[in-house]
Every structure is written in C-alpha cells, then in structure tokens.
mmCIF file of C-alpha atoms in Angstrom:
data_model
loop_
_atom_site.group_PDB
_atom_site.id
_atom_site.type_symbol
_atom_site.label_atom_id
_atom_site.label_comp_id
_atom_site.label_asym_id
_atom_site.label_seq_id
_atom_site.Cartn_x
_atom_site.Cartn_y
_atom_site.Cartn_z
ATOM 1 C CA ASP A 578 -7.981 -30.246 17.479
ATOM 2 C CA ALA A 579 -10.045 -27.012 17.745
ATOM 3 C CA GLY A 580 -8.484 -23.470 18.365
ATOM 4 C CA ILE A 581 -6.175 -21.174 17.288
ATOM 5 C CA THR A 582 -2.447 -22.133 16.373
ATOM 6 C CA GLN A 583 0.663 -20.508 15.208
ATOM 7 C CA SER A 584 3.597 -21.721 13.357
ATOM 8 C CA PRO A 585 6.566 -21.751 13.640
ATOM 9 C CA ARG A 586 6.705 -21.624 17.586
ATOM 10 C CA TYR A 587 10.263 -20.414 17.313
ATOM 11 C CA LYS A 588 11.967 -18.714 14.581
ATOM 12 C CA ILE A 589 15.652 -17.486 14.070
ATOM 13 C CA THR A 590 16.256 -15.093 11.098
ATOM 14 C CA GLU A 591 18.818 -12.772 9.804
ATOM 15 C CA THR A 592 18.494 -8.984 9.119
ATOM 16 C CA GLY A 593 17.038 -8.388 5.632
ATOM 17 C CA ARG A 594 15.293 -11.813 5.219
ATOM 18 C CA GLN A 595 11.572 -12.145 4.518
ATOM 19 C CA VAL A 596 9.842 -14.166 7.398
ATOM 20 C CA THR A 597 6.106 -15.126 7.506
ATOM 21 C CA LEU A 598 4.159 -16.323 10.731
ATOM 22 C CA MET A 599 1.210 -18.369 10.292
ATOM 23 C CA CYS A 600 -1.932 -18.200 12.254
ATOM 24 C CA HIS A 601 -4.817 -20.560 11.881
ATOM 25 C CA GLN A 602 -8.064 -20.737 13.728
ATOM 26 C CA THR A 603 -11.045 -23.246 13.596
ATOM 27 C CA TRP A 604 -13.902 -21.150 15.202
ATOM 28 C CA SER A 605 -14.755 -19.086 11.976
ATOM 29 C CA HIS A 606 -14.178 -15.844 14.082
ATOM 30 C CA SER A 607 -14.693 -12.930 11.882
ATOM 31 C CA TYR A 608 -11.852 -11.029 13.654
ATOM 32 C CA MET A 609 -8.024 -11.803 13.608
ATOM 33 C CA PHE A 610 -5.427 -9.936 15.192
ATOM 34 C CA TRP A 611 -1.621 -9.749 15.295
ATOM 35 C CA TYR A 612 0.154 -8.385 18.430
ATOM 36 C CA ARG A 613 4.003 -8.103 19.447
ATOM 37 C CA GLN A 614 4.740 -8.270 23.053
ATOM 38 C CA ASP A 615 8.070 -6.689 24.313
ATOM 39 C CA LEU A 616 9.118 -6.032 27.836
ATOM 40 C CA GLY A 617 8.063 -2.649 29.097
ATOM 41 C CA HIS A 618 5.558 -2.154 26.219
ATOM 42 C CA GLY A 619 3.022 -4.842 26.853
ATOM 43 C CA LEU A 620 0.905 -5.974 23.747
ATOM 44 C CA ARG A 621 0.740 -3.734 20.859
ATOM 45 C CA LEU A 622 -1.405 -4.418 17.955
ATOM 46 C CA ILE A 623 0.187 -4.668 14.519
ATOM 47 C CA TYR A 624 -2.478 -5.295 12.325
ATOM 48 C CA TYR A 625 -6.188 -6.655 12.446
ATOM 49 C CA SER A 626 -8.853 -8.150 10.276
ATOM 50 C CA ALA A 627 -12.605 -7.775 10.298
ATOM 51 C CA ALA A 628 -13.220 -10.435 7.726
ATOM 52 C CA ALA A 629 -11.542 -12.119 4.558
ATOM 53 C CA ASP A 630 -10.159 -9.612 2.519
ATOM 54 C CA ILE A 631 -10.455 -6.621 5.095
ATOM 55 C CA THR A 632 -7.473 -5.636 7.045
ATOM 56 C CA ASP A 633 -6.662 -2.517 8.754
ATOM 57 C CA LYS A 634 -3.548 -1.107 10.719
ATOM 58 C CA GLY A 635 -2.961 -1.234 14.355
ATOM 59 C CA GLU A 636 -0.598 0.781 16.510
ATOM 60 C CA VAL A 637 2.826 -0.476 15.054
ATOM 61 C CA PRO A 638 2.409 -1.705 11.277
ATOM 62 C CA ASP A 639 5.311 -0.550 9.924
ATOM 63 C CA GLY A 640 7.494 -3.060 8.403
ATOM 64 C CA TYR A 641 4.764 -5.747 8.397
ATOM 65 C CA VAL A 642 2.373 -7.013 5.911
ATOM 66 C CA VAL A 643 -0.751 -9.267 6.265
ATOM 67 C CA SER A 644 -3.096 -10.930 4.080
ATOM 68 C CA ARG A 645 -6.306 -12.641 4.782
ATOM 69 C CA SER A 646 -7.848 -14.706 1.849
ATOM 70 C CA LYS A 647 -9.591 -17.096 3.792
ATOM 71 C CA THR A 648 -11.451 -16.615 7.180
ATOM 72 C CA GLU A 649 -9.389 -19.067 8.923
ATOM 73 C CA ASN A 650 -5.819 -18.028 8.101
ATOM 74 C CA PHE A 651 -4.203 -14.610 8.916
ATOM 75 C CA PRO A 652 -0.299 -14.667 7.949
ATOM 76 C CA LEU A 653 2.026 -12.198 9.136
ATOM 77 C CA THR A 654 5.015 -11.209 6.842
ATOM 78 C CA LEU A 655 8.184 -9.293 7.861
ATOM 79 C CA GLU A 656 9.309 -8.014 4.285
ATOM 80 C CA SER A 657 12.822 -7.340 5.463
ATOM 81 C CA ALA A 658 13.489 -8.418 9.023
ATOM 82 C CA THR A 659 15.218 -5.859 11.292
ATOM 83 C CA ARG A 660 16.522 -6.501 14.743
ATOM 84 C CA SER A 661 13.983 -4.291 16.291
ATOM 85 C CA GLN A 662 11.442 -6.859 15.198
ATOM 86 C CA THR A 663 12.808 -9.290 17.475
ATOM 87 C CA SER A 664 9.784 -9.983 19.605
ATOM 88 C CA VAL A 665 7.149 -12.649 20.735
ATOM 89 C CA TYR A 666 4.310 -12.327 18.096
ATOM 90 C CA PHE A 667 0.739 -13.560 19.194
ATOM 91 C CA CYS A 668 -2.145 -14.107 16.879
ATOM 92 C CA ALA A 669 -5.727 -13.662 18.293
ATOM 93 C CA SER A 670 -9.320 -14.103 17.244
ATOM 94 C CA SER A 671 -12.773 -12.963 18.300
ATOM 95 C CA GLU A 672 -16.380 -13.244 17.258
ATOM 96 C CA SER A 673 -16.800 -9.412 17.034
ATOM 97 C CA ARG A 674 -15.606 -6.215 18.080
ATOM 98 C CA GLY A 675 -17.553 -4.724 20.796
ATOM 99 C CA GLU A 676 -20.656 -6.713 21.848
ATOM 100 C CA VAL A 677 -22.947 -6.918 18.774
ATOM 101 C CA ALA A 678 -26.078 -9.103 18.483
ATOM 102 C CA GLY A 679 -25.189 -11.253 21.561
ATOM 103 C CA LYS A 680 -21.611 -11.726 20.159
ATOM 104 C CA THR A 681 -18.801 -11.066 22.410
ATOM 105 C CA ASP A 682 -15.216 -9.430 21.729
ATOM 106 C CA THR A 683 -13.250 -11.546 23.948
ATOM 107 C CA GLN A 684 -10.211 -12.481 22.240
ATOM 108 C CA TYR A 685 -8.533 -16.042 22.026
ATOM 109 C CA PHE A 686 -4.968 -16.112 21.724
ATOM 110 C CA GLY A 687 -2.442 -18.667 20.109
ATOM 111 C CA PRO A 688 0.480 -19.909 21.949
ATOM 112 C CA GLY A 689 2.793 -17.325 20.346
ATOM 113 C CA THR A 690 5.914 -17.151 17.964
ATOM 114 C CA ARG A 691 9.219 -16.358 19.279
ATOM 115 C CA LEU A 692 11.158 -14.511 16.578
ATOM 116 C CA THR A 693 14.893 -13.610 16.744
ATOM 117 C CA VAL A 694 16.363 -11.296 14.249
ATOM 118 C CA LEU A 695 20.205 -11.559 14.106
ATOM 119 C CA SER B 846 0.320 4.252 23.780
ATOM 120 C CA GLN B 847 -1.171 2.363 26.579
ATOM 121 C CA GLN B 848 -4.779 2.931 27.561
ATOM 122 C CA GLY B 849 -4.512 0.651 30.654
ATOM 123 C CA GLU B 850 -1.826 0.739 33.342
ATOM 124 C CA GLU B 851 -1.668 -2.067 35.906
ATOM 125 C CA ASP B 852 -0.604 -1.578 39.448
ATOM 126 C CA PRO B 853 1.495 -2.909 41.034
ATOM 127 C CA GLN B 854 3.995 -4.246 38.172
ATOM 128 C CA ALA B 855 4.763 -7.110 40.499
ATOM 129 C CA LEU B 856 3.257 -8.796 43.429
ATOM 130 C CA SER B 857 4.406 -11.710 45.526
ATOM 131 C CA ILE B 858 2.102 -13.545 48.038
ATOM 132 C CA GLN B 859 1.659 -16.731 49.949
ATOM 133 C CA GLU B 860 -0.691 -19.211 49.167
ATOM 134 C CA GLY B 861 -3.925 -18.831 50.492
ATOM 135 C CA GLU B 862 -3.702 -14.837 50.631
ATOM 136 C CA ASN B 863 -5.830 -12.600 48.382
ATOM 137 C CA ALA B 864 -3.964 -10.715 45.686
ATOM 138 C CA THR B 865 -5.456 -7.499 44.292
ATOM 139 C CA MET B 866 -4.322 -5.929 41.083
ATOM 140 C CA ASN B 867 -5.492 -2.492 39.744
ATOM 141 C CA CYS B 868 -6.042 -0.942 36.271
ATOM 142 C CA SER B 869 -6.357 2.569 35.308
ATOM 143 C CA TYR B 870 -7.326 3.914 32.202
ATOM 144 C CA LYS B 871 -7.616 7.129 30.199
ATOM 145 C CA THR B 872 -10.604 7.379 27.925
ATOM 146 C CA SER B 873 -14.200 6.220 28.435
ATOM 147 C CA ILE B 874 -14.711 2.475 27.609
ATOM 148 C CA ASN B 875 -17.447 0.141 26.085
ATOM 149 C CA ASN B 876 -15.939 -2.608 28.449
ATOM 150 C CA LEU B 877 -12.775 -3.861 30.327
ATOM 151 C CA GLN B 878 -11.517 -7.123 30.019
ATOM 152 C CA TRP B 879 -8.832 -9.047 32.133
ATOM 153 C CA TYR B 880 -6.599 -11.728 30.869
ATOM 154 C CA ARG B 881 -3.987 -14.112 32.370
ATOM 155 C CA GLN B 882 -0.749 -15.133 30.772
ATOM 156 C CA ASN B 883 1.421 -18.083 32.068
ATOM 157 C CA SER B 884 5.090 -18.070 31.303
ATOM 158 C CA GLY B 885 5.893 -18.718 27.662
ATOM 159 C CA ARG B 886 1.899 -18.974 26.715
ATOM 160 C CA GLY B 887 -0.787 -17.025 25.015
ATOM 161 C CA LEU B 888 -3.078 -14.797 27.013
ATOM 162 C CA VAL B 889 -6.386 -16.457 28.289
ATOM 163 C CA HIS B 890 -9.530 -14.332 28.842
ATOM 164 C CA LEU B 891 -10.841 -14.343 32.435
ATOM 165 C CA ILE B 892 -13.724 -12.038 32.619
ATOM 166 C CA LEU B 893 -15.297 -8.960 31.003
ATOM 167 C CA ILE B 894 -17.225 -6.189 32.734
ATOM 168 C CA ARG B 895 -19.375 -3.720 30.910
ATOM 169 C CA SER B 896 -19.069 0.001 31.368
ATOM 170 C CA ASN B 897 -22.600 -0.119 33.054
ATOM 171 C CA GLU B 898 -21.605 -2.639 35.473
ATOM 172 C CA ARG B 899 -19.896 -2.136 38.901
ATOM 173 C CA GLU B 900 -18.954 -5.508 40.131
ATOM 174 C CA LYS B 901 -18.546 -9.021 38.514
ATOM 175 C CA HIS B 902 -17.803 -12.350 39.880
ATOM 176 C CA SER B 903 -16.273 -15.624 38.496
ATOM 177 C CA GLY B 904 -15.229 -18.405 40.815
ATOM 178 C CA ARG B 905 -12.393 -16.963 42.930
ATOM 179 C CA LEU B 906 -12.291 -13.825 40.847
ATOM 180 C CA ARG B 907 -14.018 -10.451 41.749
ATOM 181 C CA VAL B 908 -13.816 -7.496 39.444
ATOM 182 C CA THR B 909 -14.853 -3.973 39.969
ATOM 183 C CA LEU B 910 -15.177 -1.223 37.898
ATOM 184 C CA ASP B 911 -15.451 2.559 38.842
ATOM 185 C CA THR B 912 -15.964 4.567 35.538
ATOM 186 C CA SER B 913 -15.808 7.966 37.527
ATOM 187 C CA LYS B 914 -12.225 7.256 38.480
ATOM 188 C CA LYS B 915 -11.405 5.194 35.302
ATOM 189 C CA SER B 916 -10.167 2.442 37.178
ATOM 190 C CA SER B 917 -10.658 -1.376 37.752
ATOM 191 C CA SER B 918 -9.677 -3.893 40.231
ATOM 192 C CA LEU B 919 -9.088 -7.872 40.170
ATOM 193 C CA LEU B 920 -9.230 -9.556 43.162
ATOM 194 C CA ILE B 921 -8.197 -13.184 43.224
ATOM 195 C CA THR B 922 -9.097 -14.722 46.543
ATOM 196 C CA ALA B 923 -7.463 -17.802 48.352
ATOM 197 C CA SER B 924 -4.685 -17.614 45.866
ATOM 198 C CA ARG B 925 -2.807 -20.936 44.876
ATOM 199 C CA ALA B 926 0.612 -21.486 43.086
ATOM 200 C CA ALA B 927 -1.081 -22.146 40.063
ATOM 201 C CA ASP B 928 -2.359 -18.575 39.860
ATOM 202 C CA THR B 929 1.228 -17.515 39.303
ATOM 203 C CA ALA B 930 1.109 -15.692 36.057
ATOM 204 C CA SER B 931 0.916 -12.170 34.521
ATOM 205 C CA TYR B 932 -2.353 -10.360 34.442
ATOM 206 C CA PHE B 933 -3.462 -7.753 31.953
ATOM 207 C CA CYS B 934 -6.238 -5.555 31.544
ATOM 208 C CA ALA B 935 -7.520 -4.437 28.182
ATOM 209 C CA THR B 936 -10.095 -1.976 27.575
ATOM 210 C CA LEU B 937 -12.127 -1.192 24.334
ATOM 211 C CA PRO B 938 -12.857 2.391 24.055
ATOM 212 C CA GLY B 939 -16.293 3.723 23.787
ATOM 213 C CA GLY B 940 -17.005 4.218 19.995
ATOM 214 C CA GLY B 941 -13.632 2.621 19.210
ATOM 215 C CA ASN B 942 -12.651 -0.793 17.769
ATOM 216 C CA LYS B 943 -9.461 -1.715 19.139
ATOM 217 C CA LEU B 944 -8.875 -3.593 22.518
ATOM 218 C CA THR B 945 -5.701 -1.785 24.114
ATOM 219 C CA PHE B 946 -3.770 -4.133 26.683
ATOM 220 C CA GLY B 947 -1.995 -2.396 29.623
ATOM 221 C CA THR B 948 1.798 -3.719 30.578
ATOM 222 C CA GLY B 949 0.617 -6.227 33.160
ATOM 223 C CA THR B 950 0.981 -7.279 36.820
ATOM 224 C CA GLN B 951 3.261 -10.296 37.355
ATOM 225 C CA LEU B 952 1.835 -12.296 40.459
ATOM 226 C CA LYS B 953 3.839 -14.920 42.170
ATOM 227 C CA VAL B 954 2.278 -17.048 44.629
ATOM 228 C CA GLU B 955 4.751 -18.903 46.894
ATOM 229 C CA LEU B 956 3.972 -22.072 48.811
#
C-alpha cells in the first residue's frame, strides 16, 4: 500500500545497545525527516535529508546517525541508546522545502515508533 | 527552541460548538501549516497558508494569518467528537529550510 511506513512500531531496548528505526516511503519524495516527540517539547527535528546521500542535522542530532542510500528509505540509528532517548519517533516526507516549482513542502508522517530505553 | 507556540494548551468543548486555537511565532515566515494528531498516530496535514495570504478555508476549517502580529488562528466550526485530537502549527521561516512545530493544543470535543 502506498504511503510512509515505520518499523518497528514498538521497541524496548537497554542502555548502550544499538537500535535502528526504519522508514520507507513510496511517493519518491525528495525530502525525508526524523522527529522525536516528547511531552512539553512538541516535535523536534533530529535529522533530515534532501535527497539520496544528502543528510543534514536538525535541532537535536546528538546520539543519532542517519543514512539515505535510496530515495525511499531513511533509517535512523541510535548507536548507543540512552534513557533520554526514550521517545516517540516520527518519520516524515515531503516533495520540497518551501514551495518550489509548484511543489509543496507539506509533510506526510508515518505512524511513529514508540521506543523505550531501559 | 520552538518557533510556534499554541494557545490554549488544552480546550474542551461540546459537540456543535466552534473551536479556536491560536499560534504565535517569532520570526518572519514563508508559510504556516496546521496539522492534526490523533492519539497514538502520526501528524496529518490540514491546511497551509502562505505569508501573503490572510485567510484560508477548507471545509469546516478556517485559518487566518496576521504577519504584523506574528500570529495565526485555526477555527473549527460545528465541531464533532471525531475532531478530538492535538493540533499543531508549524512554520517555515523566511529564507529557512526547516519546518518548526509548536507544542500543540489538545482539543476534546464532548458529546
């Protein structure tokens, strides 16, 4: 089915372990984003990507690594998970940043991954 | 830091009433967007208003933008129980490339 999917939906891990959250979109959108959502902070941008092999830091990138070898996939890795990384993680995609050549920067979100680090 | 701040943080109304949420932001913007998030779900885009627009409608939604006051409002008319959700404004700063979300308004529509 077309859209944006995330896996796993729920994950429990331990401090110090490596965890990878997957994101896949079927629209061939150029831009993809990772956010974390915490009470009192709203959504905060972790990393984003403008195209395959192009990534850039957001507001809270420390402790996270991303890659984008294919347009449709944008995995997020926590190299050594910490309790402060317990959160709900959302992946999103958009055609563009700003409205360029008729394209919109409306973002389409996945269902989220609830990560608990013990 | 948050660019957009929604007000109120929480709102409870009866079905059929109108709901108004406000968003204030700090810097000049390219556009402002409103999103809805149902419990346990991802955000869903509702409406986008450009910096040179003052009002926009979509179904039961009405969005206004006052760039002189750096504020926007979202009005949901004739609310339904299904409108119960959190509503977020998001701003794209002028010249910037990062959409920044506020902390949201939790709307509860009671039968």
